[in-house]
Amino acid sequence: MNDDFTTSSPSAGGSQSKDTEPHWIDISVPLYDAMAHWPGDPPVSIKRIRDMEQGDRLNLSMISMSAHSGTHIDAPRHFLKQGTGIDRMPLNVMSGRARVIEINDDESVKPDELYQHQIRRYERILFKTRNSTTAWQTDSFTEDFVYISDDAARYLVDCGITLAGIDYLSVGSFRHGGSYVHETLLGGGVWIIEGLDLSQVKPGEYDLICLPLKIQKGDGAPARAIIKRAPTS
């Protein structure tokens, strides 16, 4: 396999080796049985129903879970009655240049911290928070994850970004309610990636590919997200 297309877990921060271009880095979380899921949603269940270790001629698994499990994309239809389904997502939305911004606030993404980053129109923004190194370390749902505040959601829409990504199961708060943030972003033309793992990825510019399962009229879908360091000019 060509080294340029070798995927790895996010351990090198997108660093470039001496003799190859930067590798693609997998920023998805693995899906596995009984992993953390949103309270009230169906749990993640992955069971081997035919098993070669038990004498079967093949391995076969059954998967049952919410469409919003692990790393996934929210389509506008998730919160907007007449919103676009995941099967009609413009492919260019989830492929192209993206910027990882590290958030230092332990509670939420707020406009005061975003101003310094001079966010531009049409940008794809991935927020790296403490979630990546804390919330994903347990199979129990973490209630106090870092989320996007109402004010920050409005600010991002005003900036005209194309995509917002965050490193836990929702852009909106669990304890304070997240409907407004979803409605604001999705209603403002911003597509959403949730459930990223940016624990070892450094802030900066990357090339992103994140493609969801093509679920007809879906409100969302699991996705595989990969990035590599963007070339410097």
XYZ file of C-alpha atoms in Angstrom:
233
model
C 0.000 0.000 0.000
C 1.209 3.504 -0.799
C 2.402 5.169 2.421
C 0.384 8.290 1.622
C -2.820 6.337 2.186
C -1.737 4.511 5.341
C -4.098 5.320 8.186
C -2.963 5.479 11.782
C -4.381 6.429 15.111
C -3.761 10.104 16.027
C -0.388 9.674 17.669
C 1.908 11.846 15.599
C -0.123 15.011 15.352
C 0.096 14.944 11.582
C 3.890 15.147 11.584
C 5.689 14.594 8.293
C 8.240 11.797 7.906
C 11.547 12.366 6.155
C 10.770 10.572 2.911
C 6.977 10.577 2.544
C 4.111 12.994 2.565
C 2.098 13.230 5.818
C 0.087 10.116 6.573
C -3.643 10.118 6.937
C -4.578 10.118 10.618
C -7.731 8.384 11.789
C -9.654 10.769 14.077
C -12.660 8.476 14.463
C -13.413 6.557 17.640
C -13.743 2.783 17.306
C -17.243 1.348 17.515
C -17.539 -1.482 20.029
C -20.126 -3.247 22.144
C -21.464 -1.271 25.139
C -19.428 1.874 24.406
C -20.596 5.269 25.667
C -23.821 6.458 24.071
C -26.258 9.335 24.501
C -28.691 8.651 27.378
C -32.094 7.655 26.029
C -30.692 6.532 22.669
C -30.365 2.826 21.866
C -27.132 1.397 23.266
C -24.379 0.188 20.980
C -24.656 -3.566 20.585
C -22.205 -5.496 18.389
C -22.591 -9.238 18.686
C -20.922 -12.112 16.829
C -23.831 -14.309 15.718
C -21.682 -16.738 13.731
C -18.199 -17.419 14.994
C -15.387 -19.481 13.501
C -13.964 -19.930 17.005
C -17.191 -21.760 17.840
C -17.018 -23.996 14.788
C -18.889 -21.896 12.226
C -17.520 -21.637 8.679
C -17.484 -17.824 8.802
C -17.680 -14.855 11.123
C -20.826 -12.721 11.042
C -21.759 -9.831 13.309
C -25.018 -8.054 14.100
C -24.949 -4.336 14.883
C -27.676 -2.381 16.651
C -27.261 1.266 17.633
C -28.413 4.828 17.097
C -27.354 6.581 13.905
C -25.674 9.081 16.242
C -23.227 6.664 17.846
C -19.471 7.128 17.991
C -18.064 9.381 15.282
C -21.025 10.521 13.209
C -22.450 13.315 11.081
C -25.633 15.224 11.911
C -27.745 16.051 8.868
C -30.063 19.090 8.940
C -32.984 16.637 9.134
C -31.844 15.763 12.675
C -33.419 18.972 14.021
C -35.146 20.561 11.024
C -38.381 18.940 9.867
C -37.780 19.722 6.197
C -34.000 19.528 6.457
C -31.696 17.732 4.047
C -31.145 14.036 4.738
C -27.718 12.504 5.133
C -28.032 10.785 1.746
C -28.160 14.200 0.059
C -25.153 15.670 1.836
C -22.934 17.569 -0.628
C -19.738 15.521 -0.731
C -17.513 18.600 -0.827
C -18.768 19.636 2.625
C -16.873 16.827 4.307
C -13.757 16.810 2.145
C -11.221 19.583 1.897
C -9.207 21.958 4.027
C -10.113 22.048 7.736
C -8.680 23.804 10.757
C -8.241 22.248 14.188
C -8.712 24.847 16.917
C -7.766 23.978 20.496
C -10.231 25.188 23.138
C -8.864 25.927 26.618
C -12.194 26.656 28.302
C -13.167 23.638 30.415
C -16.896 24.294 30.107
C -17.754 25.301 26.560
C -16.666 26.886 23.303
C -17.333 30.614 23.691
C -17.010 33.576 21.299
C -14.406 35.265 23.506
C -11.978 32.438 22.797
C -12.869 32.246 19.111
C -12.268 35.903 18.246
C -8.478 35.470 18.279
C -8.663 32.755 15.611
C -10.174 35.057 12.957
C -12.505 32.391 11.603
C -13.240 32.874 7.908
C -16.217 32.252 5.673
C -16.564 28.687 4.329
C -14.046 27.246 6.799
C -14.346 23.763 8.245
C -13.609 24.004 11.961
C -12.806 21.058 14.264
C -12.739 21.858 17.970
C -10.200 20.039 20.112
C -11.206 20.180 23.791
C -10.457 18.262 26.972
C -13.099 15.769 25.805
C -10.565 13.955 23.641
C -8.372 13.031 26.606
C -11.053 12.587 29.266
C -14.569 11.849 28.005
C -13.530 9.031 25.666
C -11.569 7.256 28.398
C -14.679 5.659 29.907
C -17.558 3.571 28.598
C -19.944 5.551 30.798
C -21.546 8.665 29.349
C -19.766 11.856 30.426
C -22.326 14.519 31.330
C -19.970 17.489 31.739
C -18.325 17.346 28.312
C -17.200 20.560 26.616
C -19.863 21.767 24.199
C -20.527 24.723 21.881
C -22.344 27.517 23.710
C -25.431 29.214 22.287
C -23.457 32.414 21.703
C -20.660 30.535 19.948
C -23.157 28.760 17.688
C -24.572 32.118 16.589
C -21.061 33.484 16.102
C -20.015 30.541 13.920
C -23.094 30.969 11.740
C -22.336 34.684 11.436
C -18.779 33.771 10.391
C -20.259 31.692 7.563
C -18.439 28.435 8.262
C -19.380 25.256 6.399
C -18.649 22.623 9.050
C -18.265 22.386 12.817
C -16.800 19.306 14.479
C -16.370 18.458 18.153
C -14.736 15.656 20.121
C -17.707 14.150 21.952
C -21.230 13.002 21.253
C -22.915 16.396 20.843
C -22.192 19.984 19.917
C -24.848 20.987 22.473
C -24.803 20.650 26.230
C -26.321 17.643 27.990
C -27.031 19.421 31.262
C -28.343 22.679 29.777
C -29.994 21.320 26.643
C -28.474 21.252 23.185
C -31.416 21.745 20.848
C -30.767 25.444 20.294
C -27.153 24.861 19.249
C -28.169 22.160 16.774
C -31.012 24.223 15.357
C -28.793 27.300 15.040
C -25.919 25.535 13.294
C -27.978 23.268 11.040
C -30.445 26.055 10.270
C -27.526 28.332 9.427
C -26.074 25.989 6.839
C -23.423 24.427 9.086
C -23.002 20.652 8.910
C -21.912 18.895 12.103
C -19.435 16.137 12.949
C -19.673 14.749 16.477
C -17.640 12.144 18.311
C -14.155 12.951 16.999
C -10.911 11.906 18.696
C -8.415 14.758 18.465
C -6.381 13.752 21.523
C -3.020 13.658 19.756
C -3.722 16.066 16.907
C -2.060 19.450 17.054
C -3.912 22.658 16.165
C -3.478 23.793 12.600
C -4.495 23.256 8.997
C -5.359 19.799 7.705
C -6.963 18.065 4.759
C -10.128 16.295 5.880
C -12.168 13.411 4.523
C -15.238 12.364 6.494
C -17.912 10.287 4.778
C -21.126 8.973 6.361
C -23.098 5.863 5.536
C -25.652 6.668 2.840
C -28.868 6.180 4.820
C -31.899 7.199 2.781
C -33.522 10.301 4.284
C -31.332 9.778 7.339
C -31.066 12.294 10.163
C -27.450 11.303 10.611
C -25.030 8.435 10.143
C -21.832 6.924 11.515
C -18.739 8.129 9.687
C -15.024 7.541 9.304
C -12.977 10.730 9.593
C -9.344 11.068 8.543
C -7.031 14.054 8.270
C -3.482 14.817 7.216
C -1.366 17.904 7.616
C -1.986 20.421 4.870
C 1.087 21.301 2.824
C 2.724 24.553 3.788
C 3.161 27.165 1.092
